[in-house]
Short mmCIF file of C-alpha atoms and ligand atoms in Angstrom, two decimals:
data_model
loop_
_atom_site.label_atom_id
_atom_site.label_comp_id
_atom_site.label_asym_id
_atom_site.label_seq_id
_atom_site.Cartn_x
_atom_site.Cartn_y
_atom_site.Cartn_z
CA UNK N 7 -40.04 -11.60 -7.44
CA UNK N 8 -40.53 -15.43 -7.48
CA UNK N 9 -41.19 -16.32 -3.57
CA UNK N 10 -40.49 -19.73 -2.38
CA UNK N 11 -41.50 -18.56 1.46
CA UNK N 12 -41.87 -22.37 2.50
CA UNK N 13 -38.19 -23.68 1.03
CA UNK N 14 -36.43 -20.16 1.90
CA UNK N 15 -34.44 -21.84 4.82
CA UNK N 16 -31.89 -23.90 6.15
CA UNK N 17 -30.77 -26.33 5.13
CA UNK N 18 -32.93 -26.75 2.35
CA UNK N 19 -31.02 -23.50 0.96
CA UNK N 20 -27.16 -23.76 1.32
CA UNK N 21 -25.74 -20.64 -1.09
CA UNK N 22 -22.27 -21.82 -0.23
CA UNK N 23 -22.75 -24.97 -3.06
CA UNK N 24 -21.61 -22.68 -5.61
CA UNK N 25 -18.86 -21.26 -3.74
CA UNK N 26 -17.14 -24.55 -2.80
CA UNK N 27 -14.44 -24.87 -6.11
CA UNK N 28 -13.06 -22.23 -7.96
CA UNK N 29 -14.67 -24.06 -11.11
CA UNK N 30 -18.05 -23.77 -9.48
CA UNK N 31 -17.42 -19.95 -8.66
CA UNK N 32 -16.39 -19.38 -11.79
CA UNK N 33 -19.29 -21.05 -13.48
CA UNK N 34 -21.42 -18.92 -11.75
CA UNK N 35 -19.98 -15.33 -11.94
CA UNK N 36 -22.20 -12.40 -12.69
CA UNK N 37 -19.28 -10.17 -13.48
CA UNK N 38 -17.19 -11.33 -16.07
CA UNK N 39 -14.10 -8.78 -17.29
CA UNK N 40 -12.34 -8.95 -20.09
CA UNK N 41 -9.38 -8.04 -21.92
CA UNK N 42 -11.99 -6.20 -24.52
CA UNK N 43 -12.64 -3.33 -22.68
CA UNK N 44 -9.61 -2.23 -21.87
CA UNK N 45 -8.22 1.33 -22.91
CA UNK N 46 -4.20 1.67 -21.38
CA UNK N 47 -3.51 5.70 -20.82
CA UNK N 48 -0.04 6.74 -21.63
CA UNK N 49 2.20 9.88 -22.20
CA UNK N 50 4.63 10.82 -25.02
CA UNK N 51 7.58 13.30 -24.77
CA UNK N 52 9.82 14.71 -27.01
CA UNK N 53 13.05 13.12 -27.54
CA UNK N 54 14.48 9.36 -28.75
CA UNK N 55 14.77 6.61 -25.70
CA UNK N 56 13.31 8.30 -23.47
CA UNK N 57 11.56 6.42 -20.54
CA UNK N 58 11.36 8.64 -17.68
CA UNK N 59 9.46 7.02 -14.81
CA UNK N 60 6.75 8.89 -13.22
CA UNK N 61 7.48 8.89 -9.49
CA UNK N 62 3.94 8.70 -8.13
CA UNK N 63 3.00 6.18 -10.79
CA UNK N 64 5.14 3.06 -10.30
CA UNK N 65 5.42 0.94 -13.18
CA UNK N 66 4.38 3.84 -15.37
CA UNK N 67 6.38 6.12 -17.67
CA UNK N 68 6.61 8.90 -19.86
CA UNK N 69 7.77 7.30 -23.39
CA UNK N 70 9.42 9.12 -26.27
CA UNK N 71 7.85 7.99 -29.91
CA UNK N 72 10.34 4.87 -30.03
CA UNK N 73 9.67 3.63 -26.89
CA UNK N 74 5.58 4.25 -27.32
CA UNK N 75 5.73 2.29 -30.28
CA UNK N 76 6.99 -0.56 -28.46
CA UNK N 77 5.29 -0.55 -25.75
CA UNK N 78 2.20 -0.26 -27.85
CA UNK N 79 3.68 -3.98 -29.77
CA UNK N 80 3.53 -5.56 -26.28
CA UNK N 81 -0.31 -3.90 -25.65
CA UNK N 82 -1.29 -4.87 -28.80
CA UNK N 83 0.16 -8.29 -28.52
CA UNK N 84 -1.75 -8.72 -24.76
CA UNK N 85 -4.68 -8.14 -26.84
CA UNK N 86 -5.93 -4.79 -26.17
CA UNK N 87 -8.05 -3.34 -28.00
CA UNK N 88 -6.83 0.47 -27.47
CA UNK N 89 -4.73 3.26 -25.87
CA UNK N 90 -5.38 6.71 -25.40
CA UNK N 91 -2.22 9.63 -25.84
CA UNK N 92 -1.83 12.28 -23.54
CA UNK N 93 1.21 14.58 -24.55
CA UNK N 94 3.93 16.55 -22.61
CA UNK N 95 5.10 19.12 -25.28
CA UNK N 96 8.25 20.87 -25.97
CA UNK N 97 6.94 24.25 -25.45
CA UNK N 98 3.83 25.69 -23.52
CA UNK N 99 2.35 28.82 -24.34
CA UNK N 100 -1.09 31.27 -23.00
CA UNK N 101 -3.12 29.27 -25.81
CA UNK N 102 -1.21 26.09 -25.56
CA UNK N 103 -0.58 26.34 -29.54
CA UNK N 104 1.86 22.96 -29.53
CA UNK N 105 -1.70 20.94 -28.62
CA UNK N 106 -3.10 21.67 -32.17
CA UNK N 107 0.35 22.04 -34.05
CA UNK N 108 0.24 19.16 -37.27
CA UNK N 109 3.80 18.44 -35.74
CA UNK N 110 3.02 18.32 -32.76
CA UNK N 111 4.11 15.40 -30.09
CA UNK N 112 0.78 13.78 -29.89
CA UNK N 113 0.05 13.92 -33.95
CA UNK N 114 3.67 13.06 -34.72
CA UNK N 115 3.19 9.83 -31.90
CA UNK N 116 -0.47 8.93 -33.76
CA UNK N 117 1.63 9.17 -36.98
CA UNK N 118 4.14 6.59 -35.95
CA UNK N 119 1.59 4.25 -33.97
CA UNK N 120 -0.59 3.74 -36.63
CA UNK N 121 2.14 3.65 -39.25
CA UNK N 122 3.85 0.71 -37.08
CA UNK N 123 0.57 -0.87 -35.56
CA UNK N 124 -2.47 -0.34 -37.55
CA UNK N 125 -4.97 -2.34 -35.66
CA UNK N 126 -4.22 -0.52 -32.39
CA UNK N 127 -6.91 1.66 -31.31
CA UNK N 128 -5.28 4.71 -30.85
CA UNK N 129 -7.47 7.58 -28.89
CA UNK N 130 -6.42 10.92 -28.12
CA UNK N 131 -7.13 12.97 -25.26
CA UNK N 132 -7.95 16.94 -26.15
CA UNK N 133 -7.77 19.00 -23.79
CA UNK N 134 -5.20 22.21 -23.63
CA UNK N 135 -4.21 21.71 -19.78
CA UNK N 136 -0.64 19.76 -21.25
CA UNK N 137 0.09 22.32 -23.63
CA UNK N 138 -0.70 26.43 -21.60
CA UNK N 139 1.79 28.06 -19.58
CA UNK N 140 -0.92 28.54 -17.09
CA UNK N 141 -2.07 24.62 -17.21
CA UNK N 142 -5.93 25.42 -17.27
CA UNK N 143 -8.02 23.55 -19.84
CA UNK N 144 -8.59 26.39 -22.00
CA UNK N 145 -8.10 30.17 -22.84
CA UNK N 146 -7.91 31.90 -19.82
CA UNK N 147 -9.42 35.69 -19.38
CA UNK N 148 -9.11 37.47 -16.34
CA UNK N 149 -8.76 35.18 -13.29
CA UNK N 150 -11.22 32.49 -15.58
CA UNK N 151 -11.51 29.98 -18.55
CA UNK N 152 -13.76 31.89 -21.40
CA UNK N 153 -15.71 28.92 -22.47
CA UNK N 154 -16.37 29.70 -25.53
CA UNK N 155 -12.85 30.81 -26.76
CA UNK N 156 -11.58 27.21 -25.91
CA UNK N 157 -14.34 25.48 -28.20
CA UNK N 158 -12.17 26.87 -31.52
CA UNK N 159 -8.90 25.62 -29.90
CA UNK N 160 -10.37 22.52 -29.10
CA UNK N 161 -11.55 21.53 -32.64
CA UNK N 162 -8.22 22.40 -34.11
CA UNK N 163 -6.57 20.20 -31.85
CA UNK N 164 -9.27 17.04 -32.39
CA UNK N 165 -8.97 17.95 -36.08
CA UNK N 166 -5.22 17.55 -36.18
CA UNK N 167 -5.29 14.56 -34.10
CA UNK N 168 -7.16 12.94 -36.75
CA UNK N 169 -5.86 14.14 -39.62
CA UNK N 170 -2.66 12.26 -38.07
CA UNK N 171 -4.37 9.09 -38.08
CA UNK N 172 -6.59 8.68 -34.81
CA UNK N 173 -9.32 6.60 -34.30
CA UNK N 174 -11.21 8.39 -31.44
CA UNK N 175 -11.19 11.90 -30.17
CA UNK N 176 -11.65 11.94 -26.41
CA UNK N 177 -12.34 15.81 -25.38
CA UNK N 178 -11.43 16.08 -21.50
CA UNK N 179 -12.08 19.68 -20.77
CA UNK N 180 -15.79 20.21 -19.71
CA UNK N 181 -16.25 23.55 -22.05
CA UNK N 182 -19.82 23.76 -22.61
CA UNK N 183 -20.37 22.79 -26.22
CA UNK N 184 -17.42 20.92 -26.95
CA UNK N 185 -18.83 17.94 -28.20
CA UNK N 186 -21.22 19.56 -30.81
CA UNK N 187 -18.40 21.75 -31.96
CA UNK N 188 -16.18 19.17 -32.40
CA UNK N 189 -18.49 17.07 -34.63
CA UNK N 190 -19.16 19.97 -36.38
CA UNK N 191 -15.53 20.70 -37.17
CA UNK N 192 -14.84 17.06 -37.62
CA UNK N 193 -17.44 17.16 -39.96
CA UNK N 194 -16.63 20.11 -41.77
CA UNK N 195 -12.65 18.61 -42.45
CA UNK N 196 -14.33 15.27 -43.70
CA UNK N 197 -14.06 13.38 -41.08
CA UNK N 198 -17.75 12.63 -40.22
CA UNK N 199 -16.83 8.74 -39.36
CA UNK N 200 -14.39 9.61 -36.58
CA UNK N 201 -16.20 8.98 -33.13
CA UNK N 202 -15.92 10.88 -30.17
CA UNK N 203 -15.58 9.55 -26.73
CA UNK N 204 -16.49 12.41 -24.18
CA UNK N 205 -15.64 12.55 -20.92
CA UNK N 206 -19.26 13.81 -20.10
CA UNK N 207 -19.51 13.22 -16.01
CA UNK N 208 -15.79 14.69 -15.39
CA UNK N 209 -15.15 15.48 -11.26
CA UNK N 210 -13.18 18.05 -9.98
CA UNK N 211 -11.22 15.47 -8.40
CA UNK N 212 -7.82 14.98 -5.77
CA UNK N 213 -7.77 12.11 -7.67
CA UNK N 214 -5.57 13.14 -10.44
CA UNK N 215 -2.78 14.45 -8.22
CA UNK N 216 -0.05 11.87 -9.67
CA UNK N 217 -1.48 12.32 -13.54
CA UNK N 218 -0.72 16.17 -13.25
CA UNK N 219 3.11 15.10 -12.23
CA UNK N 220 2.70 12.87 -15.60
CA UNK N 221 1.79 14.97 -17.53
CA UNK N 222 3.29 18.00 -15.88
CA UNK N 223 -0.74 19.93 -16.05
CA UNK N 224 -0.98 21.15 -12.76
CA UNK N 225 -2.68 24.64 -12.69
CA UNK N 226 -0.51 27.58 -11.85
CA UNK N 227 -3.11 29.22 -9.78
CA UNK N 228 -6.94 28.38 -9.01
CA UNK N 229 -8.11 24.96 -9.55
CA UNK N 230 -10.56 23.47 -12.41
CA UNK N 231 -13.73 23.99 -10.19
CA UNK N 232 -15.67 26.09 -12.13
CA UNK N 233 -15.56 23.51 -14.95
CA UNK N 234 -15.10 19.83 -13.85
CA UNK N 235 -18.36 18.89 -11.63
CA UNK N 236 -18.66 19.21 -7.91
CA UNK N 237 -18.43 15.65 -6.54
CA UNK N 238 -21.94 15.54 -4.70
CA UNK N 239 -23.71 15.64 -7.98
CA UNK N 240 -25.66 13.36 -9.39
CA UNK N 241 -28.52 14.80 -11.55
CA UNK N 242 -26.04 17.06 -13.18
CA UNK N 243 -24.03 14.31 -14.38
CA UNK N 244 -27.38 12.66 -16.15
CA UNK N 245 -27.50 16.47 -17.76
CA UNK N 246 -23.86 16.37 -19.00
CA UNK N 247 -24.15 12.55 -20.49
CA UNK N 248 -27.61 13.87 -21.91
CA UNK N 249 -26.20 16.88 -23.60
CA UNK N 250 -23.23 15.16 -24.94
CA UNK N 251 -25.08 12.67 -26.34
CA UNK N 252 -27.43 15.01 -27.72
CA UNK N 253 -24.06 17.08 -29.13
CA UNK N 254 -23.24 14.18 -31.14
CA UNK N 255 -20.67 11.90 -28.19
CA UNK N 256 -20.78 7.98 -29.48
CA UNK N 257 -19.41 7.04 -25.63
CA UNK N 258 -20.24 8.81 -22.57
CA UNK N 259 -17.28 8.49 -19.71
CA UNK N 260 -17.37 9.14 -15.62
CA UNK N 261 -14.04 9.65 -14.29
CA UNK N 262 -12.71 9.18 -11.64
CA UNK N 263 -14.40 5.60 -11.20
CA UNK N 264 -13.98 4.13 -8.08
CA UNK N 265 -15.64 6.89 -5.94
CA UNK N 266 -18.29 7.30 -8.30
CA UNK N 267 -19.33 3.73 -9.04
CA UNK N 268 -23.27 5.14 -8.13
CA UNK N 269 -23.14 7.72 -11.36
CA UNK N 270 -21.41 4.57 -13.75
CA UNK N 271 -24.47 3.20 -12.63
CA UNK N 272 -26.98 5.24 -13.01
CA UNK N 273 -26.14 6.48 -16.72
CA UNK N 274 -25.20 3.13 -17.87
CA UNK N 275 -29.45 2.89 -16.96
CA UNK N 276 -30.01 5.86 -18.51
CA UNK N 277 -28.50 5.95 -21.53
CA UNK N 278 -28.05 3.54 -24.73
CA UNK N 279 -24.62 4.18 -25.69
CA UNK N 280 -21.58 2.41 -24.45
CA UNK N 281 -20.45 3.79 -21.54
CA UNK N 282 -16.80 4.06 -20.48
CA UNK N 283 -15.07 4.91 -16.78
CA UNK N 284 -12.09 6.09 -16.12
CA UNK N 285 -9.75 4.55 -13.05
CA UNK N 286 -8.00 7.71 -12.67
CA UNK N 287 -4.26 8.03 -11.44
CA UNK N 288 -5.09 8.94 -7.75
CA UNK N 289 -6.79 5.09 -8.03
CA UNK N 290 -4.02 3.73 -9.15
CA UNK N 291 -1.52 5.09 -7.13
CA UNK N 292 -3.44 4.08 -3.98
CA UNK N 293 -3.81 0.96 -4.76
CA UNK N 294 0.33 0.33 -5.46
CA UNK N 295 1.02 2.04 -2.70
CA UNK N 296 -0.67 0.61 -0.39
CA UNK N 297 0.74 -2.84 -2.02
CA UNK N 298 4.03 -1.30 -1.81
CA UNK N 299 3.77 -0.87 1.74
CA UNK N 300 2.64 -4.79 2.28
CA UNK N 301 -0.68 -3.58 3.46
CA UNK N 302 -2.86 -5.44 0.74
CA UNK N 303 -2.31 -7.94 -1.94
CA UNK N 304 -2.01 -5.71 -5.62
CA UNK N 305 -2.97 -8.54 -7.77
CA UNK N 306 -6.24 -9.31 -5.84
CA UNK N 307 -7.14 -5.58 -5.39
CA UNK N 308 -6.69 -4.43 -8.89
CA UNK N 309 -8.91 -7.32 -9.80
CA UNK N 310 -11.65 -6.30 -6.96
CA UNK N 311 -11.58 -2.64 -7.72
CA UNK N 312 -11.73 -3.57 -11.67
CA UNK N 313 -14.44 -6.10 -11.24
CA UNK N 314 -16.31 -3.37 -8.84
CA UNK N 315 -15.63 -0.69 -11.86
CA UNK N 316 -17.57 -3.36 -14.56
CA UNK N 317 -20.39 -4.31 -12.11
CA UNK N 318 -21.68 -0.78 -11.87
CA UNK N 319 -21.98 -0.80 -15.74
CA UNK N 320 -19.07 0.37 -17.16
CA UNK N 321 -18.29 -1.05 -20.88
CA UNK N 322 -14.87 0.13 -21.31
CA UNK N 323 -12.59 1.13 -18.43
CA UNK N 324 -9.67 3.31 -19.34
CA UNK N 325 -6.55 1.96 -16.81
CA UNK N 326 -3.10 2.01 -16.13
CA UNK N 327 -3.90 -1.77 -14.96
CA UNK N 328 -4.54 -2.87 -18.22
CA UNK N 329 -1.33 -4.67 -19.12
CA UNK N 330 -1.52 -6.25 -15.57
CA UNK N 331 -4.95 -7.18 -16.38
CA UNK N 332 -4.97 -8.44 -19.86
CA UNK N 333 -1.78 -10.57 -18.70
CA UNK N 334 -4.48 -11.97 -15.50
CA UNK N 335 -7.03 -12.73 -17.97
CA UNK N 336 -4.55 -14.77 -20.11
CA UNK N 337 -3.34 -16.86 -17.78
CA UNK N 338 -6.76 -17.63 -15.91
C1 LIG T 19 -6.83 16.56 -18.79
C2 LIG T 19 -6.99 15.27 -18.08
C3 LIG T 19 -6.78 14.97 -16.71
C4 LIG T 19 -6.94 13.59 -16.59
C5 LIG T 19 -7.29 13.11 -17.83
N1 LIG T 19 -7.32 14.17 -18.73
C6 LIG T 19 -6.34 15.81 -15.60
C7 LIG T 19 -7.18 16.87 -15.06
O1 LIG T 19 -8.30 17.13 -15.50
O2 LIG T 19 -6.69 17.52 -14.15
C8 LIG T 19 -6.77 12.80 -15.31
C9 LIG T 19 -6.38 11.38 -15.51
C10 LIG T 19 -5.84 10.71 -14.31
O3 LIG T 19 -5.79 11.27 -13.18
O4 LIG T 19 -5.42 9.55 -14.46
N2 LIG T 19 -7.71 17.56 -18.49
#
């Protein structure tokens, strides 16, 4: 630390010079968000112009294929770089068999996107929760998810997803393993270029209340406790990033964001590759409601809880924001 113990008062020191002007504030920013690391989640039903809003998600929707691939025209055209699919099938089933079916809605949506919009990012998000009966994240035996059972049904549905046309598979189910036996299988079906975005330091969170209305996941009994990680951890996130990354994951994600800003943090320290975070629904939907009910400004808090998300070292923040950002960063 440089000490200047003889200058380090008033009023030879005046930090309010470089907050006088909005030029000279933004001249000196330390935090400076862009469009580029943007990722905008959003879900795809069955059927032909369908846009069914998602009632604790204002401004967001469930699209049929049409109406995905024109919304993704408009993302594309804001600038950003990529969206990632979460499906609502036709039919559910105990093994969730529509996640990994070549027609199913996700590969038939990555089919169209990248047919229509080749430039567009498009990630998909594997996990089974969408597509079981039950709505747990994988094969369930007894009153539990067998682990290792899931891994098989997981790497036919990231293989699919790519043999549709993805960029990215984005495994969001916290089976041990899942990352290494993806690669493997990705691998093994000639895919060994495809990268793999893990959702390593994944919470067991009341954050995603409004995404399980979206994508209508909820668990019929129990809860996703003994998979997603207990919220005071911190250590045993660094151990999940490190064994992803060790599994083969090219980005590391911590989701929900805003309540775990200290773990963005501290594996964005820890770790070398680029590390994503994931402003979960619950986030969201706070923030609009509380705009909704005139009791802060949306524009300005999106912006402060983005800017907040970027400062503790995330690269790429997935966000149902990101048309509202991308838009804010234009027109600064
Ligand atoms: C699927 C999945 C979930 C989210 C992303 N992928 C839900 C869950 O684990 O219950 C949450 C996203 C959000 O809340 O915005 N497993």
């Amino acid at each position: 630390m440089l000490s200047f113990s003889s200058a380090m008062s008033f009023p030879v020191h005046r930090p309010r010079r470089l907050r006088r002007t909005p030029t000279m504030r933004r001249l000196v920013a330390e935090t400076r968000p862009t469009v580029d690391g943007l990722i905008l989640p959003l879900f795809v039903v069955p059927g032909a112009g369908v846009r069914q809003p998602v009632g604790t998600m204002p401004g967001v929707a469930q699209l049929s294929i049409d109406c995905l691939v024109e919304e993704c025209r408009e993302v594309r055209d804001l600038g950003i770089p990529a969206v990632i699919l979460f499906g609502i099938p036709e039919r559910k089933d105990a093994v969730g068999s529509s996640g990994y079916a070549a027609d199913g809605i996700v590969q038939r949506a990555v089919h169209a996107l990248k047919d229509a919009l080749p430039d567009l990012l498009v990630i998909t998000d594997v996990c089974l929760c969408e597509y079981t009966d039950h709505g747990q994240c994988g094969v369930v035996v007894g009153e539990e998810v067998d682990n290792d059972a899931t891994l098989e049904l997981l790497v036919a549905e990231s293989v699919s997803h790519v043999r549709a046309g993805a960029d990215m598979v984005a495994p969001s189910d916290m089976m041990d393993g899942r990352v290494g036996a993806i690669r493997a299988g990705l691998d093994g079906a000639g895919f060994g270029t495809t990268p793999i975005m893990a959702y390593a330091a994944k919470y067991a969170s009341a954050f995603y209340g409004p995404f399980r209305d979206a994508a209508q996941s909820a668990p019929q009994f129990g809860d996703r406790r003994g998979y997603q990680m207990d919220p005071p951890n911190v250590r045993e996130a660094l151990r999940e990033v490190a064994l992803d990354i060790d599994e083969g994951a090219d980005i590391v994600m911590v989701k929900p964001a805003l309540p775990y800003l200290d773990v963005i943090r501290e594996v964005r320290a820890q770790v070398q590759v680029p590390v994503a975070a994931y402003q979960v629904s619950g986030e969201f939907a706070m923030i609009k409601a509380a705009a909704a009910a005139g009791m802060l400004d949306e524009e300005r808090a999106m912006l402060e809880a983005h800017t907040s998300i970027v400062r503790a070292g995330a690269d790429i923040v997935l966000t149902y924001f990101a048309k509202d950002l991308a838009r804010h960063f234009r027109g600064r």
